[in-house]
Structure formats: structure tokens, C-alpha cells
N, CA and C of each residue as an Amber inpcrd file, in Angstrom:
protein
   525
 112.8260000 225.1520000 217.8190000 112.1950000 223.7450000 218.0420000
 110.6450000 223.8400000 219.0230000 109.5070000 222.5340000 218.7600000
 108.3520000 223.1980000 219.2390000 108.9280000 221.8840000 220.5570000
 108.0820000 221.7050000 221.5520000 108.0450000 220.7530000 222.8270000
 107.1640000 219.9590000 222.7490000 107.5280000 219.3560000 223.4420000
 106.7590000 218.1610000 223.5470000 105.6010000 218.6120000 224.5810000
 104.2230000 217.3310000 224.6870000 103.3100000 217.7510000 225.8350000
 103.9330000 217.4470000 226.9090000 103.4900000 218.3960000 227.9130000
 103.9150000 218.1230000 229.2680000 103.2720000 217.2930000 230.3350000
 103.5080000 216.9640000 231.7280000 102.4530000 216.1640000 232.7200000
 101.8780000 217.8690000 233.6220000 100.6820000 217.3880000 233.7040000
 100.5200000 218.5110000 234.8160000 100.2650000 218.2850000 235.8280000
 100.1850000 219.2800000 237.1330000  99.1650000 218.6550000 238.3510000
 100.0460000 217.9120000 238.6360000 101.2190000 217.4180000 239.0380000
 102.3710000 216.4730000 239.3700000 101.6930000 216.4240000 241.0260000
 101.6780000 215.0550000 241.8240000 101.3710000 214.9040000 243.2110000
 102.1210000 214.0630000 243.5770000 102.6840000 213.9820000 244.7130000
 103.6170000 213.1590000 245.8770000 102.2730000 211.8660000 246.1400000
 102.2470000 210.6710000 245.7780000 101.9460000 209.6780000 246.8720000
 102.1020000 208.5640000 247.2590000 101.7310000 207.7800000 247.7850000
 102.5190000 206.8710000 248.1090000 102.1010000 205.5970000 247.3380000
 100.9270000 205.2710000 246.8720000 100.8780000 204.5130000 246.1220000
 101.0100000 204.5000000 244.4660000 100.6220000 203.2950000 243.5190000
 101.0540000 204.0800000 242.4130000  99.6170000 203.4840000 241.7080000
  99.0770000 203.4570000 240.3660000  98.1500000 203.3210000 239.8480000
  98.4400000 202.9880000 238.3320000  97.9560000 201.7530000 237.4920000
  98.0610000 201.5860000 236.4470000  98.3560000 202.7090000 235.7390000
  98.8190000 202.8830000 234.5280000  98.5380000 204.0170000 233.4620000
  97.5250000 203.5020000 232.4710000  96.6730000 204.4900000 231.6750000
  95.6880000 204.1700000 230.9740000  96.6950000 204.0230000 230.0630000
  96.2670000 202.7980000 229.2600000  96.7880000 202.6680000 227.5600000
  95.1150000 201.6730000 226.9110000  95.5120000 201.5580000 225.3880000
  93.8210000 201.3340000 224.8500000  95.1780000 200.8800000 223.6250000
  94.4990000 199.5070000 223.0860000  94.6970000 199.0630000 221.4330000
  94.5480000 200.0530000 220.7150000  95.3480000 200.0550000 219.7380000
  94.9990000 200.6380000 218.4900000  94.1690000 200.3740000 218.0650000
  93.1970000 201.3140000 217.2350000  91.4830000 200.8610000 216.5520000
  91.5100000 201.7180000 215.5070000  90.7740000 201.6830000 214.8620000
  90.2010000 202.3220000 213.6300000  88.7970000 202.9490000 214.5410000
  88.7870000 204.2540000 213.7380000  87.9110000 205.5910000 213.9530000
  86.4020000 205.2520000 212.6670000  85.5620000 205.4880000 213.5170000
  84.1220000 204.9570000 212.3930000  84.5960000 206.3850000 211.5230000
  84.0850000 205.7400000 210.3850000  84.1900000 206.8330000 209.2390000
  83.5370000 208.3200000 209.6570000  83.5430000 209.5190000 208.8070000
  82.6580000 210.6140000 209.1460000  81.1350000 210.6520000 208.9120000
  80.7220000 209.8860000 207.6620000  79.6020000 209.4490000 206.9430000
  79.0360000 208.8000000 207.8430000  79.8230000 208.1180000 208.5690000
  78.8220000 206.8410000 209.8620000  78.3310000 208.2960000 210.7830000
  78.5960000 209.0110000 211.3450000  78.7110000 210.1610000 212.6490000
  78.2250000 211.2890000 211.9980000  77.4690000 211.8660000 210.6730000
  77.5410000 213.0060000 210.4460000  75.8560000 213.5660000 210.7080000
  75.2430000 212.0940000 210.5810000  73.5640000 212.0840000 211.0900000
  73.3010000 212.5430000 212.8490000  74.4390000 213.0420000 213.5180000
  73.9870000 213.5390000 215.2640000  73.3480000 214.9150000 214.9770000
  72.3090000 215.0410000 215.8960000  71.6630000 216.3580000 215.5730000
  71.4790000 216.6470000 217.0300000  70.7170000 217.4810000 217.1860000
  70.2430000 218.1770000 218.4090000  71.5970000 219.1050000 218.9090000
  71.5840000 218.9480000 220.2350000  72.3910000 219.9210000 221.0760000
  74.0290000 218.8270000 221.2450000  75.1350000 219.5100000 221.6720000
  76.2230000 218.9930000 222.4480000  75.9760000 217.6950000 223.2060000
  74.8670000 218.6940000 224.2390000  75.2710000 217.4350000 225.2260000
  74.0880000 216.5260000 224.3190000  73.0020000 216.4110000 223.9010000
  71.9680000 215.2970000 223.7210000  72.9800000 214.5280000 222.6870000
  74.5580000 214.1470000 222.5690000  74.7800000 213.9620000 222.0320000
  76.1680000 213.0870000 222.6420000  76.1620000 213.3620000 223.8100000
  77.0680000 212.2500000 224.7490000  77.1300000 211.0950000 224.6390000
  78.3550000 210.4130000 224.0740000  78.6970000 208.9790000 223.9110000
  78.5430000 208.9080000 222.1740000  78.3490000 209.5750000 221.2820000
  77.9200000 209.7510000 220.0930000  79.0380000 210.8450000 219.2200000
  79.5560000 211.1800000 220.3110000  80.4650000 213.0090000 219.2940000
  81.6180000 212.1040000 218.0920000  81.9680000 212.2760000 217.0770000
  82.6070000 211.9940000 216.0360000  83.9160000 211.8150000 217.1110000
  84.9770000 211.2260000 216.6910000  86.2240000 210.9690000 217.3380000
  87.5410000 211.8730000 216.8470000  88.0470000 212.3020000 217.6480000
  88.6510000 213.7370000 216.8060000  89.6780000 213.7630000 216.2570000
  89.9350000 212.2280000 215.6260000  91.1750000 211.8320000 214.6620000
  90.5790000 210.9770000 213.9330000  91.0620000 210.6750000 212.5310000
  90.8060000 209.6190000 212.0380000  91.6860000 208.4400000 211.8490000
  91.2510000 207.4650000 211.1910000  91.9930000 206.1190000 211.2420000
  92.3380000 205.6410000 212.4570000  93.4790000 205.0680000 212.3100000
  94.3370000 204.0520000 213.6580000  94.5880000 205.3590000 214.1040000
  94.3870000 204.9830000 215.9340000  94.8430000 205.6790000 216.7250000
  95.0560000 204.4680000 218.2590000  95.8590000 205.4200000 219.0590000
  95.6890000 204.7060000 220.9670000  95.6390000 205.9660000 221.5050000
  94.6240000 205.3930000 222.5110000  94.5600000 206.2390000 223.9850000
  96.0570000 205.8430000 224.6110000  97.2450000 207.1560000 224.8330000
  98.3820000 206.6830000 225.0900000  97.9920000 207.3930000 226.6350000
  97.5890000 207.9000000 227.2740000  97.0140000 208.3110000 228.3540000
  95.7870000 209.4120000 228.6510000  95.0700000 208.2340000 229.5090000
  93.5080000 208.7910000 229.6410000  93.3520000 209.9840000 230.6670000
  92.3470000 210.1770000 230.9970000  91.6250000 211.5720000 231.7510000
  91.8340000 211.0150000 232.9760000  91.9430000 212.4020000 233.9060000
  92.1530000 212.2840000 235.5280000  93.6110000 211.8030000 236.1660000
  93.5120000 211.4590000 237.2440000  94.4370000 211.1830000 238.1050000
  95.3230000 209.8670000 237.6120000  96.9000000 209.7680000 237.4680000
  97.3410000 208.6940000 237.0080000  98.7170000 208.3620000 237.3750000
  99.0250000 207.1540000 237.6770000 100.8500000 207.0690000 238.0030000
 101.4410000 207.3940000 236.8670000 102.4300000 208.5370000 236.9940000
 103.6750000 208.7010000 236.1990000 104.2370000 207.6110000 235.3030000
 104.4130000 207.7230000 234.1480000 104.9330000 206.2990000 233.3190000
 106.4680000 205.8430000 233.8150000 107.4980000 207.0960000 234.6760000
 108.6970000 206.4780000 234.7840000 108.7990000 206.7240000 236.4150000
 108.4500000 207.9430000 237.3600000 108.1560000 208.1660000 238.5080000
 107.1860000 207.2620000 239.4130000 107.7910000 206.3790000 239.7080000
 107.1820000 205.2870000 240.8040000 106.0740000 205.6560000 241.7800000
 106.2600000 206.9840000 242.5640000 105.2560000 207.6610000 243.2560000
 104.9080000 209.0120000 243.0690000 105.1200000 209.6490000 241.3560000
 104.4830000 210.0850000 241.2390000 102.8400000 210.2620000 240.1270000
 102.2470000 211.0880000 240.8240000 100.7520000 210.7270000 239.6040000
 100.7000000 212.2700000 239.3620000  99.8540000 212.3890000 237.6070000
  99.6640000 213.1010000 237.2810000  97.9890000 213.6310000 236.6450000
  97.8460000 214.6000000 236.5500000  96.3450000 214.6810000 236.6310000
  95.8350000 215.1060000 234.8140000  95.6830000 214.4590000 234.2300000
  95.3690000 215.2420000 232.7390000  94.0390000 215.1400000 232.6210000
  93.9520000 216.8410000 232.2470000  92.4990000 217.3010000 231.7590000
  92.1930000 216.6270000 230.5730000  92.3250000 215.8010000 230.0550000
  91.6370000 215.2100000 228.8130000  92.7110000 213.8950000 228.5880000
  92.7450000 213.6860000 227.1190000  93.0520000 212.3320000 226.6250000
  94.1220000 212.6110000 225.9610000  95.0190000 211.6560000 226.0010000
  96.0080000 211.8650000 224.7920000  96.0680000 210.6580000 223.9570000
  95.8930000 211.1530000 222.5980000  95.6800000 209.9930000 221.0660000
  97.1850000 210.5320000 220.5700000  97.8780000 208.7010000 220.5570000
  98.4270000 209.1540000 219.3060000  98.1080000 208.5050000 217.9870000
  98.5270000 208.9600000 217.1640000  98.1060000 208.9070000 215.7680000
  99.6870000 208.5780000 214.9810000  99.3890000 207.7920000 213.7840000
 100.2960000 207.8270000 213.0420000 101.2480000 209.3770000 212.3340000
 102.1620000 209.4930000 212.0700000 102.6060000 210.6570000 211.2670000
 101.6970000 211.4560000 210.3880000 101.7800000 212.2490000 210.6260000
 100.8410000 213.3560000 209.5670000  99.4850000 213.3530000 210.0570000
  98.9800000 212.7770000 210.8930000  97.4610000 212.6220000 211.4870000
  96.9090000 214.0770000 211.4540000  95.5720000 214.0010000 211.8310000
  94.8400000 215.6830000 211.1560000  94.0090000 215.2630000 212.5970000
  93.7190000 216.2670000 213.1720000  92.3900000 216.6440000 214.2340000
  91.4670000 217.1080000 213.4460000  90.0990000 216.6810000 213.8320000
  88.9070000 216.7930000 213.4340000  87.9280000 217.2370000 214.4290000
  87.1750000 218.1860000 213.7490000  85.9430000 218.7450000 214.7170000
  85.2310000 217.5240000 215.3230000  84.5160000 217.2140000 216.2490000
  83.4700000 216.0080000 216.9790000  82.4160000 216.4880000 216.7780000
  82.2170000 217.9550000 216.3590000  80.7790000 218.3690000 216.6500000
  80.7650000 219.9480000 215.8920000  79.7950000 220.5000000 215.3660000
  79.7330000 221.3350000 214.4220000  79.7300000 222.6450000 216.0960000
  80.3950000 223.8020000 215.5740000  80.7790000 224.9580000 216.6050000
  81.7810000 226.0100000 215.6090000  81.8580000 226.8900000 216.6190000
  82.5000000 228.0840000 216.7350000  83.9620000 227.8890000 216.8250000
  84.9800000 228.5870000 216.0900000  86.3560000 228.7510000 217.0240000
  86.4170000 230.0470000 217.4630000  86.3970000 229.5940000 218.9670000
  86.2860000 230.6220000 219.8340000  88.1670000 231.1810000 220.3040000
  88.8420000 230.5860000 219.9420000  90.2560000 231.1030000 220.4780000
  91.1440000 230.1290000 220.0320000  92.1650000 230.6380000 219.4410000
  93.6650000 229.9030000 218.8730000  94.9940000 230.3730000 219.5660000
  95.9640000 229.6890000 220.2820000  97.0440000 230.4410000 220.9080000
  97.7720000 229.1050000 220.8130000  99.1670000 229.8120000 221.6440000
 100.2550000 228.6770000 221.7880000 100.2580000 228.2790000 223.2200000
 101.3360000 227.2540000 223.6090000 101.3440000 227.3520000 225.1820000
 102.2970000 226.2290000 224.8250000 103.5790000 226.6870000 225.9670000
 104.4960000 225.9290000 226.3180000 104.3140000 224.4310000 226.2450000
 104.3540000 223.5360000 225.6990000 104.3580000 222.1400000 225.9380000
 103.1330000 221.3680000 225.1110000 102.3310000 222.0780000 224.2310000
 101.3110000 221.5300000 223.4930000 101.3420000 222.3650000 222.4210000
 102.2040000 223.4280000 222.0270000 102.2660000 224.0180000 221.2440000
 100.9840000 224.6360000 220.3440000 100.3100000 224.5500000 219.3260000
  99.1390000 225.4080000 219.2370000  97.7950000 224.8500000 219.5620000
  97.0800000 225.3990000 219.8880000  95.7280000 225.2910000 220.6070000
  94.9030000 225.6410000 219.7490000  93.2590000 225.1540000 219.6850000
  92.4080000 225.7180000 219.1940000  91.0360000 225.1370000 220.1310000
  90.6010000 226.3770000 220.4520000  89.0210000 225.7940000 221.0670000
  88.1830000 226.0940000 220.6820000  87.3450000 225.2690000 220.3910000
  85.6860000 225.5270000 219.7400000  84.6610000 225.4540000 220.3250000
  83.8560000 226.3230000 220.1770000  82.4600000 226.1980000 221.4400000
  81.3800000 225.6220000 220.9270000  81.1250000 225.0840000 221.5560000
  79.8650000 224.4680000 221.4160000  78.3710000 224.3100000 222.2740000
  77.8760000 225.9250000 222.3030000  76.9370000 226.3570000 223.1560000
  77.8290000 226.7260000 224.6130000  77.0610000 225.6270000 225.6820000
  78.1300000 225.8100000 226.7470000  79.2930000 224.9380000 227.2390000
  79.5820000 224.1860000 225.7460000  80.6300000 222.8900000 225.9190000
  81.5720000 223.8720000 225.0220000  82.9060000 223.1300000 225.5520000
  84.3780000 223.4400000 224.9150000  85.3340000 222.4670000 224.5500000
  85.8630000 222.3200000 223.1440000  86.2940000 221.2130000 222.5340000
  87.8840000 221.8140000 222.3490000  88.8230000 221.3900000 223.1290000
  90.0060000 221.8860000 223.1220000  91.1670000 220.8550000 222.7080000
  91.7310000 221.1850000 221.2220000  93.0320000 220.2610000 220.2880000
  94.3510000 221.0890000 220.5050000  94.8050000 220.2870000 221.3610000
  96.6800000 220.5240000 221.7340000  97.4620000 219.6110000 220.7830000
  98.5310000 220.2750000 221.0950000  99.7600000 220.0910000 220.2090000
  99.3940000 219.7590000 218.5260000  99.0760000 220.9880000 218.1550000
  99.0670000 221.4370000 216.8940000 100.2460000 221.9420000 215.8480000
 100.9740000 221.4700000 214.8350000 101.8700000 221.8970000 214.2010000
 101.3470000 223.4110000 213.2320000 100.2370000 222.2740000 212.9470000
  99.7410000 223.4440000 211.4050000  98.2220000 223.9710000 212.1480000
  97.3640000 224.6240000 211.8710000  95.8720000 225.0840000 211.8110000
  95.6260000 225.5620000 210.7130000  93.9360000 224.7590000 210.1890000
  93.1810000 224.4370000 209.2210000  92.0220000 225.8830000 209.5200000
  92.0220000 226.5460000 210.3260000  91.0190000 227.0850000 210.9630000
  91.3620000 228.8880000 211.2380000  90.3820000 229.2870000 211.2670000
  90.8890000 231.1200000 212.1660000  89.5480000 231.5570000 213.0510000
  90.0690000 232.2500000 214.1980000  89.2110000 232.7920000 214.8820000
  87.7470000 233.1510000 214.5830000  86.7540000 232.6650000 215.1410000
  85.5950000 232.7730000 214.8080000  84.9190000 232.0040000 213.3110000
  85.6230000 231.0750000 212.5420000  84.8200000 230.4370000 211.8500000
  84.4030000 229.3120000 212.6320000  83.0220000 229.2260000 211.8970000
  81.7720000 228.1560000 211.9470000  82.4230000 226.5240000 211.5230000
  82.5790000 225.9600000 212.3160000  82.9450000 224.4630000 211.7380000
  82.5890000 223.6680000 211.6250000  82.0550000 222.4220000 210.9170000
  81.2420000 221.5410000 210.8040000  81.7750000 220.0500000 211.5060000
  80.9440000 219.5230000 211.6410000  81.2280000 218.2070000 212.3820000
  82.5670000 217.4510000 211.1260000  83.6050000 216.6840000 211.5090000
  84.4000000 216.1550000 210.6490000  85.6440000 217.1440000 209.9670000
  85.4080000 218.4600000 210.2240000  86.1760000 218.8790000 209.6630000
  87.4570000 219.5020000 210.2140000  88.4530000 219.7030000 209.3340000
  89.5570000 219.4750000 209.6730000  90.1830000 220.5880000 210.4380000
  91.0950000 220.8090000 212.0290000  90.8400000 221.5310000 212.5250000
  92.7880000 221.9190000 212.0610000  93.1350000 220.9370000 212.1970000
  94.9430000 221.2910000 212.2050000  95.7110000 219.9340000 212.2350000
  96.7180000 219.8610000 211.7580000  97.8550000 218.9610000 211.6990000
  98.5170000 218.8010000 212.9950000  98.2580000 217.5800000 213.4040000
  99.0210000 217.0440000 214.8600000 100.4190000 217.0200000 214.5600000
 101.4300000 217.8680000 215.5280000 102.6130000 217.8380000 215.7860000
 103.4970000 216.4570000 215.7090000 104.1160000 216.0030000 214.9060000
 105.3550000 215.2430000 214.9380000 106.5570000 215.5000000 215.5530000
 107.0990000 214.7400000 217.0710000 108.2490000 214.9950000 217.7450000
 109.0550000 214.7760000 217.1900000 110.2110000 215.2420000 216.7360000
 111.7340000 214.4810000 216.5700000 112.2820000 214.0820000 216.9850000
 112.3340000 214.8340000 218.6210000 112.8300000 214.3540000 219.5030000
 112.2540000 212.7820000 220.4210000 111.0870000 212.5090000 219.4900000
 110.8060000 211.2960000 220.7310000 110.2310000 210.3070000 219.0520000
 111.0570000 210.0740000 218.4060000 110.8220000 209.0250000 217.1430000
 109.4330000 209.5200000 216.4240000 109.2350000 211.0210000 216.2870000
 108.4040000 211.1570000 215.3440000 106.7270000 210.7910000 215.7760000
 107.0400000 210.5220000 217.1560000 105.4990000 210.3150000 217.6480000
 104.3780000 211.7430000 217.2880000 103.2900000 211.9220000 217.1630000
 102.1790000 212.3920000 217.1840000 101.1030000 211.9410000 218.0540000
 100.7560000 212.9990000 218.8930000  99.5410000 213.0190000 219.6610000
  98.9270000 214.2370000 219.8740000  97.7970000 213.7390000 219.8000000
  96.6350000 215.0500000 220.2010000  96.6030000 215.2250000 221.4440000
  96.4920000 216.2150000 222.1740000  95.4720000 216.2620000 223.4070000
  94.3140000 216.9400000 223.3400000  93.4590000 216.1030000 223.6210000
  92.4560000 216.5510000 223.3150000  91.5560000 216.4210000 224.8310000
  90.4340000 217.7360000 225.2560000  89.7340000 218.2850000 226.4420000
  88.2210000 218.4690000 225.8100000  87.6410000 217.7980000 226.9790000
  85.8950000 218.6440000 226.8860000  85.5600000 219.5950000 228.1780000
  85.5260000 220.5200000 228.1580000  84.7200000 221.5890000 228.9240000
  83.4270000 221.8920000 228.4890000  82.6400000 221.7430000 230.1670000
  81.1980000 222.5390000 230.4120000  81.8940000 223.7680000 230.7130000
  81.8350000 224.5770000 230.0490000  82.6880000 226.2650000 231.0380000
  83.9950000 225.5130000 231.4090000  84.4170000 226.2430000 232.5780000
  85.7420000 225.8670000 233.1500000  85.7770000 223.9640000 233.6640000
  84.4000000 223.5560000 233.7550000  84.3320000 221.4210000 234.3520000
  85.3900000 221.2290000 233.1610000  86.4840000 220.2480000 233.8980000
  87.1540000 219.4740000 232.3190000  85.9910000 218.1720000 232.8530000
  86.0860000 217.2800000 231.7090000  85.0090000 216.2720000 231.3920000
  85.8400000 215.2760000 230.8010000  85.8150000 213.6240000 231.3960000
  85.9290000 212.9810000 230.5790000  85.7410000 212.7330000 229.0900000
  86.6990000 213.0080000 228.1740000  86.2920000 212.5960000 226.8400000
  85.8980000 211.1180000 226.3430000  86.3040000 210.5430000 226.8180000
  86.0500000 209.1750000 226.5650000  84.0620000 208.8270000 226.8410000
  83.7770000 209.4560000 227.6340000  82.2850000 209.1410000 227.7660000
  81.6360000 209.9060000 226.9530000  82.0380000 210.7980000 226.1380000
  81.8610000 211.4470000 225.2200000  81.9360000 211.1030000 223.6060000
  83.3040000 210.4020000 223.2300000  83.3280000 209.8730000 221.9980000
  82.7640000 208.6830000 221.7640000  82.6560000 208.5010000 220.2590000
  81.7630000 207.5650000 220.1360000  83.0920000 206.2010000 219.3120000
  83.9680000 205.7470000 220.0770000  85.0130000 204.9860000 219.9420000
  84.5350000 203.8090000 218.8580000
């Protein structure tokens, strides 16, 4: 059985902050975004969203209140995006698949390098690329895991890093 995404960097604090939630929205089509040019960095705020169709950001970047434990905070290194069952993760920018691996709580993970930047797609049930592949903007990375123990929710964990530094993906994506 595959595992659910886990909470990371748990820290006890006396105060609580509201959890980041977004309404369901529709992503722009690939054709509207394939006109990106230049470097990954020069497209900050314009990158293709990592899923197509309707989605909801269910957990934002950074430190937030745990949804069930009042005095617990968690630190999310990316964003968690809920999509309808059968959803597919797609490349936000052209790059090269640098790693594919499994990690408990995140299922299959694909890392794509874009110069000194890296995008991470986690909680995939199947993968459409292999290490060393050159990917194009909008190309399928893999199918997002549908959790039978959580009402078949499909949640992509997505990160952007500049080498090891975790960046807020919402500042980079064209929502």
C-alpha cells in the first residue's frame, strides 16, 4: 500500500496561524503558456502550473498551523495541490530529469533541473519520464497518486529550489 504525504518539520508553538487554503480554480492551457522564453529565473511569475484543469492548493508554502493539532506548526517546503482523481503532473518549464526515486510519504518523486533551479514533483503513482530525459513545457511527468485511504484524494506535492534553497512556488507560477 502506498503512503499518504506526511507533515514535515513539526515544531511546538504557543500560537496558531490559519492554514493556507485556496478556492478551486482552472489552470491556463498549455498553448497559452508555451510562449515562455529565456531562462527559468526570467520567467518568475509566468511558469506553467504543474497540473492542468481544476485544482485547489490545500497546503501552502512555509510554516503553518497543523490542521488537527492546535499548538503544532508544520513547515512545508513546497505546495500541496489537490486535483480530481486521475490528475497528471506536468513540467512547468523545459529541463532535464535529474533524479527519480521513492520516499515514504511521498511515493514516486521526479526532480527536473532547469540550470541552477530544480522542480520537484512528489506523490506520483506512475512516472512518464526517465532519468536523463529532456522535458518540454507541459510534458507529462506522471500520474498523481489517488489515496484509497483518504477518499481517493489526489494531492501533488510540488517544490521549486534554487540548488538547495526552497522557494515559494506560488511566486513563480502563473495561476
